[in-house]
Amino acid sequence: MQLKFDFNNMMDGTLKEQGISEKELDAVKGIAKDAYAYFEKNRGTGWMGWSELPYNQAEIVGDIICTAAEVRANFKNFVVLGIGGSALGPMAVFNALCHLRYNELDPSKRGVRFYVEDNVDPERMYALLDVIDVKETMFNVITKSGATSETMSQYLIITDILKKKCGKDWAKHIIATTSESKGNLIKLAKKEGFKTYFIPDGVGGRFSELCPVGLLPAAVLGIDIVGLLRGAANMDKAANSSDIYKNAPLMAAALQYIAMEKKGKNISIMMPYADSLKLMADWYCQLWGESLGKAKDLDGNIAHKGQTPVKALGVTDQHSQVQLYTEGPYDKVITIIGVENFRKDMLIADGAEEFADVNFLCGHTMGELINTERRATEYALTRSGHMNRTIMLDSVNAESIGELLMFFMLETAYCGKMLNIDTFNQPGVEEGKNATYAMFDRKGYEAKKAELEAAPQKNERYII
Ligand code: PA5
């Protein structure tokens, strides 16, 4: 295993009265055990289909690798059209495992340029079209439901342009990743003859990075997707105990459960100390927020569970949010992700001998500096009594990223069960989607439109 989970700074031994005691951990061992048993009993079934992705995709992985090679040979750009769980994973893995200035590299040093369009801001669509030639571009339309307004509007805009610019071959510029049995995209794919990959039924959007949603873009980028899946399998196999001290994601879930339910920690900050993991925080925010933020529990009681996820970046945010983390309210858990060995390091050169307060840096490396600052932040947070925990990766590579993705998915699934909520639905998101449909006069949403029209009007006095 390349990932280590250090939760010392959650415990009362270091945090004193703000910390969690072993007695408190003992008190939740039972529900943690139940959450583990529930997960094991249901793995691979219902919405837990994602748990088997590291093991059941040998054939599809082979097909994806062939398609990726064809894309690299025939196109200059690869554009993902998708949103939420159909975009954040591909972005996080790209950011983690490709050059940090990938698209700007000389073409001889990279493969196809890569873009993920996860918004419907018209200026952004224009900006994309200013920098790509659609004739040289493969578009990967990713939507599990095949109905998401944002993605389907992008699809319509792009196919219209492709038809005009590429003529009869336009459909060769689209790969559809969607549900095999539901939604409009699969129907369109069949009609137009798009190459298609399927998102398995039991794999929800935010748990889909390890299926073709994430594997195809990663393979196109030359990322070792077999290594990614191997890392995920390693984490899954390591989490094979109902004892919280032997199962890191289960311990992580138990600690967050206590933090939320007993200690009033309503905020979960994800703070990687590596630019390559910056977008992993975005991916985590969706996973944690959309999975755990629920109005009702599984018994139908009003519960309003969840912890607000916040993304931060070390060391950048040491000069911004860390003031609040260190001295603000005791309402948060800060998860730091550290990297032991950076893929490249840089010596801080001599040149300031006469200035002692600069010269102390000379002869050290940037890797040493970022890791020292990480440890210093952990110390400052702990000294001020703010709960923090550290996930250390030996280095950032396909396997360690697979481990990290699986760690957070397992933690989320365990924690959702401990909170007694439905981890895998998103009724709050659906409500917003339905209101949009009603405002656009979509057929079948007349009642919703009437409901919207009956809602209290805005008071002009409050708009200045
Ligand atoms: O996690 C989820 O289910 C959501 O965030 C979806 O991924 C998001 O709404 C996009 O849905 P779809 O893939 O159906 O377009």
Short mmCIF file of C-alpha atoms and ligand atoms in Angstrom, two decimals:
data_model
loop_
_atom_site.label_atom_id
_atom_site.label_comp_id
_atom_site.label_asym_id
_atom_site.label_seq_id
_atom_site.Cartn_x
_atom_site.Cartn_y
_atom_site.Cartn_z
CA MET A 1 0.00 0.00 0.00
CA GLN A 2 1.24 3.45 -0.91
CA LEU A 3 -1.33 5.29 1.22
CA LYS A 4 -1.09 5.76 4.98
CA PHE A 5 -3.82 7.28 7.14
CA ASP A 6 -2.62 9.16 10.22
CA PHE A 7 -5.38 10.26 12.58
CA ASN A 8 -3.27 11.21 15.60
CA ASN A 9 -4.44 14.81 15.35
CA MET A 10 -8.09 13.81 15.68
CA MET A 11 -7.46 12.21 19.07
CA ASP A 12 -7.50 13.65 22.56
CA GLY A 13 -3.89 12.54 23.14
CA THR A 14 -2.77 15.44 20.95
CA LEU A 15 -5.87 17.66 20.69
CA LYS A 16 -6.79 17.50 24.39
CA GLU A 17 -10.42 18.49 25.07
CA GLN A 18 -11.24 19.03 21.35
CA GLY A 19 -10.09 15.51 20.48
CA ILE A 20 -11.80 12.14 20.27
CA SER A 21 -11.08 9.64 23.03
CA GLU A 22 -10.54 5.91 22.52
CA LYS A 23 -13.65 5.45 24.64
CA GLU A 24 -15.65 7.45 22.10
CA LEU A 25 -14.19 5.35 19.32
CA ASP A 26 -15.10 2.18 21.24
CA ALA A 27 -18.68 3.46 21.47
CA VAL A 28 -19.05 3.55 17.66
CA LYS A 29 -17.25 0.27 16.97
CA GLY A 30 -20.62 -1.48 16.79
CA ILE A 31 -22.18 0.74 14.12
CA ALA A 32 -18.89 0.77 12.21
CA LYS A 33 -18.97 -3.02 12.25
CA ASP A 34 -22.58 -2.93 11.00
CA ALA A 35 -21.64 -0.52 8.21
CA TYR A 36 -18.80 -2.83 7.17
CA ALA A 37 -21.06 -5.90 7.29
CA TYR A 38 -23.73 -4.11 5.25
CA PHE A 39 -21.17 -3.10 2.65
CA GLU A 40 -19.71 -6.59 2.39
CA LYS A 41 -23.14 -8.20 2.16
CA ASN A 42 -24.24 -5.84 -0.60
CA ARG A 43 -21.00 -5.35 -2.50
CA GLY A 44 -21.54 -5.46 -6.23
CA THR A 45 -25.31 -5.23 -5.91
CA GLY A 46 -27.76 -2.31 -6.06
CA TRP A 47 -25.90 1.01 -5.98
CA MET A 48 -22.78 -0.74 -4.74
CA GLY A 49 -21.79 -1.88 -8.25
CA TRP A 50 -18.76 0.45 -8.11
CA SER A 51 -17.12 -1.76 -5.48
CA GLU A 52 -16.49 -4.46 -8.11
CA LEU A 53 -15.08 -2.18 -10.82
CA PRO A 54 -11.45 -3.03 -9.97
CA TYR A 55 -12.20 -6.71 -10.63
CA ASN A 56 -14.75 -7.06 -13.42
CA GLN A 57 -13.55 -4.95 -16.31
CA ALA A 58 -10.72 -6.90 -17.96
CA GLU A 59 -12.49 -7.06 -21.32
CA ILE A 60 -13.63 -3.47 -21.33
CA VAL A 61 -10.18 -2.25 -20.32
CA GLY A 62 -8.69 -3.98 -23.38
CA ASP A 63 -11.27 -2.33 -25.63
CA ILE A 64 -10.67 1.08 -24.05
CA ILE A 65 -6.92 0.81 -24.54
CA CYS A 66 -7.45 0.06 -28.28
CA THR A 67 -9.88 2.97 -28.68
CA ALA A 68 -7.49 5.28 -26.84
CA ALA A 69 -4.68 4.37 -29.23
CA GLU A 70 -6.95 5.11 -32.21
CA VAL A 71 -7.96 8.46 -30.73
CA ARG A 72 -4.32 9.39 -30.17
CA ALA A 73 -3.43 8.38 -33.73
CA ASN A 74 -6.28 10.23 -35.43
CA PHE A 75 -7.14 13.29 -33.37
CA LYS A 76 -5.40 16.29 -31.84
CA ASN A 77 -7.92 17.08 -29.11
CA PHE A 78 -10.11 15.06 -26.75
CA VAL A 79 -13.01 16.92 -25.18
CA VAL A 80 -15.21 15.52 -22.44
CA LEU A 81 -18.76 16.89 -22.37
CA GLY A 82 -20.21 16.03 -18.98
CA ILE A 83 -20.94 17.42 -15.53
CA GLY A 84 -20.78 16.35 -11.88
CA GLY A 85 -19.78 12.73 -11.57
CA SER A 86 -19.34 12.60 -15.33
CA ALA A 87 -16.60 15.24 -15.24
CA LEU A 88 -14.92 15.63 -11.85
CA GLY A 89 -13.21 12.22 -11.82
CA PRO A 90 -11.68 12.60 -15.30
CA MET A 91 -10.46 16.08 -14.34
CA ALA A 92 -8.97 14.92 -11.02
CA VAL A 93 -7.11 11.98 -12.57
CA PHE A 94 -5.84 14.10 -15.48
CA ASN A 95 -4.55 16.71 -13.03
CA ALA A 96 -2.92 14.06 -10.85
CA LEU A 97 -1.24 11.95 -13.49
CA CYS A 98 -0.44 14.20 -16.43
CA HIS A 99 2.04 17.05 -16.74
CA LEU A 100 0.75 20.08 -14.81
CA ARG A 101 0.95 22.21 -17.98
CA TYR A 102 -0.03 19.35 -20.24
CA ASN A 103 -2.00 21.19 -22.94
CA GLU A 104 0.69 23.86 -23.25
CA LEU A 105 3.51 21.34 -23.80
CA ASP A 106 5.09 21.02 -27.22
CA PRO A 107 3.07 18.36 -29.14
CA SER A 108 6.16 16.12 -29.27
CA LYS A 109 6.03 15.88 -25.47
CA ARG A 110 2.37 15.07 -25.01
CA GLY A 111 -0.58 13.29 -26.62
CA VAL A 112 -3.90 14.84 -27.63
CA ARG A 113 -4.88 18.05 -25.87
CA PHE A 114 -7.51 17.46 -23.18
CA TYR A 115 -10.49 19.54 -22.10
CA VAL A 116 -13.42 18.82 -19.80
CA GLU A 117 -16.40 21.08 -20.40
CA ASP A 118 -18.52 20.87 -17.26
CA ASN A 119 -20.53 24.04 -17.50
CA VAL A 120 -22.98 25.75 -19.84
CA ASP A 121 -21.37 29.15 -19.70
CA PRO A 122 -21.60 30.35 -23.32
CA GLU A 123 -18.33 32.27 -23.05
CA ARG A 124 -16.55 29.06 -22.14
CA MET A 125 -18.00 27.21 -25.12
CA TYR A 126 -16.84 30.01 -27.41
CA ALA A 127 -13.41 29.89 -25.76
CA LEU A 128 -13.15 26.16 -26.41
CA LEU A 129 -14.14 26.57 -30.03
CA ASP A 130 -11.51 29.30 -30.36
CA VAL A 131 -8.72 26.89 -29.43
CA ILE A 132 -9.79 23.62 -31.06
CA ASP A 133 -10.59 22.63 -34.61
CA VAL A 134 -13.59 20.28 -34.36
CA LYS A 135 -12.30 18.39 -37.41
CA GLU A 136 -9.31 17.32 -35.29
CA THR A 137 -11.32 16.66 -32.14
CA MET A 138 -12.90 13.62 -30.53
CA PHE A 139 -15.79 14.48 -28.19
CA ASN A 140 -16.61 12.08 -25.35
CA VAL A 141 -20.19 12.78 -24.29
CA ILE A 142 -20.61 11.35 -20.79
CA THR A 143 -23.99 11.21 -19.11
CA LYS A 144 -25.36 8.28 -17.20
CA SER A 145 -28.97 9.46 -17.37
CA GLY A 146 -28.59 10.55 -20.98
CA ALA A 147 -30.86 13.42 -20.10
CA THR A 148 -28.83 16.01 -18.20
CA SER A 149 -29.69 19.41 -19.68
CA GLU A 150 -26.16 20.78 -19.50
CA THR A 151 -24.54 17.85 -21.26
CA MET A 152 -27.28 17.39 -23.82
CA SER A 153 -27.23 21.08 -24.74
CA GLN A 154 -23.49 20.83 -25.28
CA TYR A 155 -24.06 17.70 -27.32
CA LEU A 156 -26.57 19.51 -29.55
CA ILE A 157 -24.28 22.49 -30.09
CA ILE A 158 -21.29 20.32 -30.92
CA THR A 159 -23.12 17.89 -33.20
CA ASP A 160 -24.57 20.81 -35.15
CA ILE A 161 -21.06 22.20 -35.67
CA LEU A 162 -19.65 18.76 -36.50
CA LYS A 163 -22.35 18.13 -39.11
CA LYS A 164 -21.53 21.44 -40.78
CA LYS A 165 -17.76 21.00 -40.66
CA CYS A 166 -17.21 17.26 -41.07
CA GLY A 167 -20.11 16.22 -43.30
CA LYS A 168 -20.97 12.54 -43.40
CA ASP A 169 -18.13 11.58 -41.04
CA TRP A 170 -19.36 13.73 -38.17
CA ALA A 171 -20.49 10.79 -36.03
CA LYS A 172 -16.90 9.44 -35.96
CA HIS A 173 -16.06 12.41 -33.72
CA ILE A 174 -18.27 11.25 -30.88
CA ILE A 175 -17.90 8.56 -28.27
CA ALA A 176 -20.91 8.22 -25.98
CA THR A 177 -20.48 6.98 -22.41
CA THR A 178 -23.89 6.34 -20.93
CA SER A 179 -26.36 3.84 -19.50
CA GLU A 180 -26.93 0.80 -21.70
CA SER A 181 -30.64 0.71 -21.08
CA LYS A 182 -31.87 4.16 -20.06
CA GLY A 183 -31.94 7.71 -21.39
CA ASN A 184 -31.74 9.50 -24.70
CA LEU A 185 -28.03 9.35 -25.37
CA ILE A 186 -28.07 5.60 -25.91
CA LYS A 187 -30.93 6.01 -28.39
CA LEU A 188 -29.02 8.73 -30.23
CA ALA A 189 -25.86 6.63 -30.15
CA LYS A 190 -27.66 3.70 -31.76
CA LYS A 191 -29.30 5.92 -34.37
CA GLU A 192 -26.11 7.76 -35.32
CA GLY A 193 -23.71 4.84 -34.87
CA PHE A 194 -21.46 6.38 -32.19
CA LYS A 195 -18.82 4.26 -30.53
CA THR A 196 -20.34 3.63 -27.10
CA TYR A 197 -19.21 2.68 -23.61
CA PHE A 198 -21.60 1.79 -20.84
CA ILE A 199 -21.88 3.00 -17.29
CA PRO A 200 -23.01 -0.04 -15.29
CA ASP A 201 -26.39 0.23 -13.56
CA GLY A 202 -25.04 0.03 -10.01
CA VAL A 203 -22.50 2.79 -10.54
CA GLY A 204 -23.74 6.28 -9.64
CA GLY A 205 -22.18 9.39 -11.14
CA ARG A 206 -19.88 10.30 -8.24
CA PHE A 207 -18.76 6.66 -7.86
CA SER A 208 -18.04 6.23 -11.58
CA GLU A 209 -14.42 7.28 -12.05
CA LEU A 210 -13.21 3.67 -12.24
CA CYS A 211 -15.63 2.68 -15.02
CA PRO A 212 -15.44 3.91 -18.65
CA VAL A 213 -16.42 7.40 -17.45
CA GLY A 214 -12.89 7.83 -16.12
CA LEU A 215 -11.00 5.01 -17.79
CA LEU A 216 -11.45 6.16 -21.39
CA PRO A 217 -10.26 9.76 -20.88
CA ALA A 218 -7.38 8.46 -18.74
CA ALA A 219 -6.35 5.89 -21.34
CA VAL A 220 -6.48 8.52 -24.09
CA LEU A 221 -4.06 10.54 -21.97
CA GLY A 222 -1.72 7.55 -21.77
CA ILE A 223 -2.43 6.95 -18.08
CA ASP A 224 -1.88 3.41 -16.82
CA ILE A 225 -5.52 2.47 -16.23
CA VAL A 226 -4.60 -1.07 -15.24
CA GLY A 227 -2.43 0.44 -12.48
CA LEU A 228 -5.29 2.72 -11.44
CA LEU A 229 -7.61 -0.26 -11.03
CA ARG A 230 -4.88 -2.29 -9.31
CA GLY A 231 -4.45 0.52 -6.76
CA ALA A 232 -8.21 0.59 -6.15
CA ALA A 233 -8.23 -3.19 -5.69
CA ASN A 234 -5.32 -2.96 -3.25
CA MET A 235 -7.21 -0.47 -1.12
CA ASP A 236 -10.40 -2.51 -1.28
CA LYS A 237 -8.55 -5.68 -0.25
CA ALA A 238 -6.73 -3.85 2.56
CA ALA A 239 -10.11 -2.70 3.89
CA ASN A 240 -11.14 -6.26 4.66
CA SER A 241 -11.79 -6.01 8.37
CA SER A 242 -14.68 -4.86 10.51
CA ASP A 243 -12.12 -3.71 13.12
CA ILE A 244 -11.70 0.06 12.72
CA TYR A 245 -8.03 -0.20 13.72
CA LYS A 246 -7.39 -2.56 10.80
CA ASN A 247 -9.49 -0.85 8.12
CA ALA A 248 -8.33 2.70 7.31
CA PRO A 249 -11.44 3.91 5.40
CA LEU A 250 -13.67 2.46 8.13
CA MET A 251 -11.66 4.27 10.83
CA ALA A 252 -11.82 7.46 8.72
CA ALA A 253 -15.62 7.11 8.49
CA ALA A 254 -15.96 6.42 12.23
CA LEU A 255 -13.91 9.50 13.09
CA GLN A 256 -15.95 11.71 10.77
CA TYR A 257 -19.14 10.22 12.20
CA ILE A 258 -18.09 11.16 15.72
CA ALA A 259 -16.87 14.56 14.52
CA MET A 260 -20.25 15.27 12.89
CA GLU A 261 -22.65 13.68 15.31
CA LYS A 262 -20.95 14.28 18.67
CA LYS A 263 -18.54 17.18 18.20
CA GLY A 264 -20.40 19.62 15.96
CA LYS A 265 -17.89 19.50 13.11
CA ASN A 266 -20.09 20.50 10.18
CA ILE A 267 -17.31 21.26 7.74
CA SER A 268 -14.87 18.91 6.03
CA ILE A 269 -11.90 20.62 4.47
CA MET A 270 -9.87 18.73 1.86
CA MET A 271 -6.42 20.22 1.60
CA PRO A 272 -3.87 18.44 -0.57
CA TYR A 273 -0.30 19.66 -0.37
CA ALA A 274 0.43 19.01 -4.04
CA ASP A 275 -0.82 20.84 -7.11
CA SER A 276 -1.31 17.49 -8.81
CA LEU A 277 -3.99 16.66 -6.22
CA LYS A 278 -5.76 20.02 -6.35
CA LEU A 279 -8.69 18.69 -8.38
CA MET A 280 -8.90 15.57 -6.21
CA ALA A 281 -10.37 17.98 -3.64
CA ASP A 282 -13.09 18.97 -6.14
CA TRP A 283 -13.88 15.32 -6.79
CA TYR A 284 -14.00 14.63 -3.03
CA CYS A 285 -16.29 17.62 -2.40
CA GLN A 286 -18.92 16.19 -4.74
CA LEU A 287 -18.56 12.66 -3.36
CA TRP A 288 -18.82 13.72 0.29
CA GLY A 289 -21.36 16.52 -0.15
CA GLU A 290 -23.80 14.88 -2.57
CA SER A 291 -23.63 11.50 -0.84
CA LEU A 292 -24.06 12.55 2.79
CA GLY A 293 -26.10 15.76 2.56
CA LYS A 294 -29.59 14.34 3.04
CA ALA A 295 -32.80 15.76 4.54
CA LYS A 296 -34.24 12.41 5.57
CA ASP A 297 -32.75 9.28 7.07
CA LEU A 298 -33.54 5.77 5.86
CA ASP A 299 -36.47 5.55 8.28
CA GLY A 300 -38.06 8.63 6.73
CA ASN A 301 -37.27 10.94 9.65
CA ILE A 302 -36.16 14.52 9.04
CA ALA A 303 -32.44 14.32 9.73
CA HIS A 304 -30.51 16.99 7.75
CA LYS A 305 -27.26 15.07 7.80
CA GLY A 306 -23.98 15.90 6.14
CA GLN A 307 -20.80 17.89 6.45
CA THR A 308 -20.06 20.80 4.12
CA PRO A 309 -16.99 19.95 2.05
CA VAL A 310 -14.53 22.72 1.31
CA LYS A 311 -11.55 22.55 -0.98
CA ALA A 312 -8.21 24.11 -0.17
CA LEU A 313 -4.67 23.79 -1.44
CA GLY A 314 -1.44 23.65 0.52
CA VAL A 315 0.59 25.79 0.72
CA THR A 316 -1.42 28.34 -1.28
CA ASP A 317 -4.22 28.51 1.26
CA GLN A 318 -1.83 28.94 4.16
CA HIS A 319 -1.83 32.55 2.99
CA SER A 320 -5.59 32.64 2.83
CA GLN A 321 -7.96 30.27 4.64
CA VAL A 322 -5.56 28.73 7.18
CA GLN A 323 -5.96 31.77 9.45
CA LEU A 324 -9.61 30.73 9.83
CA TYR A 325 -8.79 27.05 10.17
CA THR A 326 -6.37 27.78 13.00
CA GLU A 327 -8.22 30.46 14.92
CA GLY A 328 -11.84 30.23 13.77
CA PRO A 329 -14.70 28.17 15.21
CA TYR A 330 -14.23 24.54 16.20
CA ASP A 331 -16.59 23.38 13.47
CA LYS A 332 -14.33 21.62 11.02
CA VAL A 333 -12.17 18.61 10.25
CA ILE A 334 -9.20 19.32 8.01
CA THR A 335 -7.95 16.44 5.86
CA ILE A 336 -4.46 17.02 4.60
CA ILE A 337 -3.07 14.93 1.75
CA GLY A 338 0.71 14.84 1.66
CA VAL A 339 3.12 13.39 -0.88
CA GLU A 340 6.34 11.89 0.45
CA ASN A 341 8.29 11.90 -2.83
CA PHE A 342 7.50 14.41 -5.55
CA ARG A 343 8.09 13.18 -9.11
CA LYS A 344 10.45 16.10 -9.61
CA ASP A 345 12.21 18.28 -7.10
CA MET A 346 14.01 21.56 -7.39
CA LEU A 347 16.92 22.92 -5.41
CA ILE A 348 16.51 26.37 -3.88
CA ALA A 349 19.65 28.01 -5.15
CA ASP A 350 22.15 30.09 -3.20
CA GLY A 351 22.16 33.83 -3.77
CA ALA A 352 21.07 35.57 -0.59
CA GLU A 353 24.03 34.98 1.75
CA GLU A 354 23.77 38.45 3.25
CA PHE A 355 20.08 38.02 4.20
CA ALA A 356 19.78 35.47 6.98
CA ASP A 357 15.96 35.43 6.82
CA VAL A 358 16.09 34.29 3.16
CA ASN A 359 19.39 32.41 3.19
CA PHE A 360 18.04 29.70 5.51
CA LEU A 361 16.07 28.35 2.53
CA CYS A 362 19.12 27.91 0.29
CA GLY A 363 20.33 24.37 -0.22
CA HIS A 364 16.92 22.89 0.59
CA THR A 365 14.49 21.73 -2.09
CA MET A 366 10.97 22.87 -2.91
CA GLY A 367 9.77 19.36 -2.00
CA GLU A 368 11.34 19.75 1.44
CA LEU A 369 9.77 23.18 1.80
CA ILE A 370 6.21 22.13 0.88
CA ASN A 371 6.40 19.08 3.16
CA THR A 372 7.90 21.07 6.01
CA GLU A 373 5.13 23.66 5.65
CA ARG A 374 2.59 20.84 5.64
CA ARG A 375 3.95 19.50 8.91
CA ALA A 376 4.06 23.02 10.33
CA THR A 377 0.38 23.54 9.43
CA GLU A 378 -0.54 20.21 11.02
CA TYR A 379 1.29 21.37 14.15
CA ALA A 380 -0.40 24.80 14.18
CA LEU A 381 -3.86 23.26 13.69
CA THR A 382 -3.26 20.70 16.40
CA ARG A 383 -1.83 23.25 18.84
CA SER A 384 -4.96 25.35 18.43
CA GLY A 385 -7.18 22.30 18.97
CA HIS A 386 -8.50 21.94 15.41
CA MET A 387 -9.13 18.39 14.23
CA ASN A 388 -6.91 17.35 11.37
CA ARG A 389 -5.87 14.09 9.79
CA THR A 390 -3.28 13.30 7.17
CA ILE A 391 -3.34 10.92 4.24
CA MET A 392 0.22 10.36 3.03
CA LEU A 393 0.95 9.04 -0.45
CA ASP A 394 4.40 7.66 -1.07
CA SER A 395 4.26 9.34 -4.49
CA VAL A 396 1.61 10.28 -7.03
CA ASN A 397 1.21 7.50 -9.60
CA ALA A 398 -1.62 5.49 -11.13
CA GLU A 399 -1.67 2.95 -8.30
CA SER A 400 -1.60 5.45 -5.45
CA ILE A 401 -4.37 7.47 -7.13
CA GLY A 402 -6.43 4.28 -7.43
CA GLU A 403 -5.88 3.69 -3.71
CA LEU A 404 -6.90 7.26 -2.88
CA LEU A 405 -10.09 7.15 -4.97
CA MET A 406 -11.12 3.85 -3.38
CA PHE A 407 -10.24 5.11 0.12
CA PHE A 408 -12.67 8.03 -0.19
CA MET A 409 -15.43 5.99 -1.86
CA LEU A 410 -15.25 3.38 0.91
CA GLU A 411 -15.13 6.05 3.61
CA THR A 412 -18.22 7.70 2.10
CA ALA A 413 -20.15 4.44 1.79
CA TYR A 414 -19.33 3.39 5.37
CA CYS A 415 -20.10 6.82 6.77
CA GLY A 416 -23.43 7.07 4.91
CA LYS A 417 -24.48 3.77 6.43
CA MET A 418 -23.39 4.88 9.90
CA LEU A 419 -25.48 8.05 9.44
CA ASN A 420 -28.41 5.87 8.33
CA ILE A 421 -28.97 7.84 5.13
CA ASP A 422 -29.21 6.91 1.43
CA THR A 423 -25.67 7.60 0.26
CA PHE A 424 -26.42 6.99 -3.37
CA ASN A 425 -29.38 9.23 -4.23
CA GLN A 426 -29.46 13.00 -4.82
CA PRO A 427 -33.03 14.30 -4.43
CA GLY A 428 -31.77 17.83 -3.81
CA VAL A 429 -30.06 17.89 -7.21
CA GLU A 430 -33.15 16.47 -8.89
CA GLU A 431 -35.26 19.31 -7.47
CA GLY A 432 -33.09 21.93 -9.20
CA LYS A 433 -33.13 19.93 -12.44
CA ASN A 434 -36.93 19.71 -12.36
CA ALA A 435 -37.32 23.44 -11.72
CA THR A 436 -35.13 24.15 -14.78
CA TYR A 437 -37.27 21.85 -16.93
CA ALA A 438 -40.41 23.64 -15.73
CA MET A 439 -38.97 27.08 -16.47
CA PHE A 440 -38.09 25.87 -19.98
CA ASP A 441 -41.71 24.68 -20.40
CA ARG A 442 -40.70 21.05 -20.78
CA LYS A 443 -43.68 18.77 -21.38
CA GLY A 444 -44.69 16.89 -18.25
CA TYR A 445 -43.49 19.64 -15.88
CA GLU A 446 -46.66 21.77 -15.94
CA ALA A 447 -47.41 21.13 -12.25
CA LYS A 448 -43.89 22.13 -11.27
CA LYS A 449 -44.27 25.30 -13.34
CA ALA A 450 -47.50 26.14 -11.52
CA GLU A 451 -45.72 25.51 -8.20
CA LEU A 452 -42.91 27.87 -9.21
CA GLU A 453 -45.37 30.55 -10.28
CA ALA A 454 -47.21 30.28 -6.98
CA ALA A 455 -43.99 30.76 -4.99
CA PRO A 456 -43.61 34.14 -3.22
CA GLN A 457 -42.47 36.88 -5.59
CA LYS A 458 -39.25 38.74 -4.88
CA ASN A 459 -39.64 41.89 -2.79
CA GLU A 460 -38.15 44.83 -4.72
CA ARG A 461 -37.28 46.50 -1.40
CA TYR A 462 -34.63 43.81 -0.90
CA ILE A 463 -32.94 44.44 -4.24
CA ILE A 464 -30.84 47.58 -4.06
O1 PA5 B 1 -23.36 11.83 -8.72
C1 PA5 B 1 -24.29 12.02 -9.48
O2 PA5 B 1 -25.14 11.14 -9.72
C2 PA5 B 1 -24.49 13.34 -10.21
O3 PA5 B 1 -23.59 14.30 -9.80
C3 PA5 B 1 -24.35 13.15 -11.71
O4 PA5 B 1 -23.08 12.65 -12.00
C4 PA5 B 1 -24.60 14.44 -12.47
O5 PA5 B 1 -25.83 15.00 -12.11
C5 PA5 B 1 -24.57 14.18 -13.97
O6 PA5 B 1 -25.49 13.20 -14.29
P1 PA5 B 1 -25.44 12.41 -15.65
O7 PA5 B 1 -24.19 11.60 -15.70
O8 PA5 B 1 -26.65 11.59 -15.66
O9 PA5 B 1 -25.42 13.45 -16.74
#
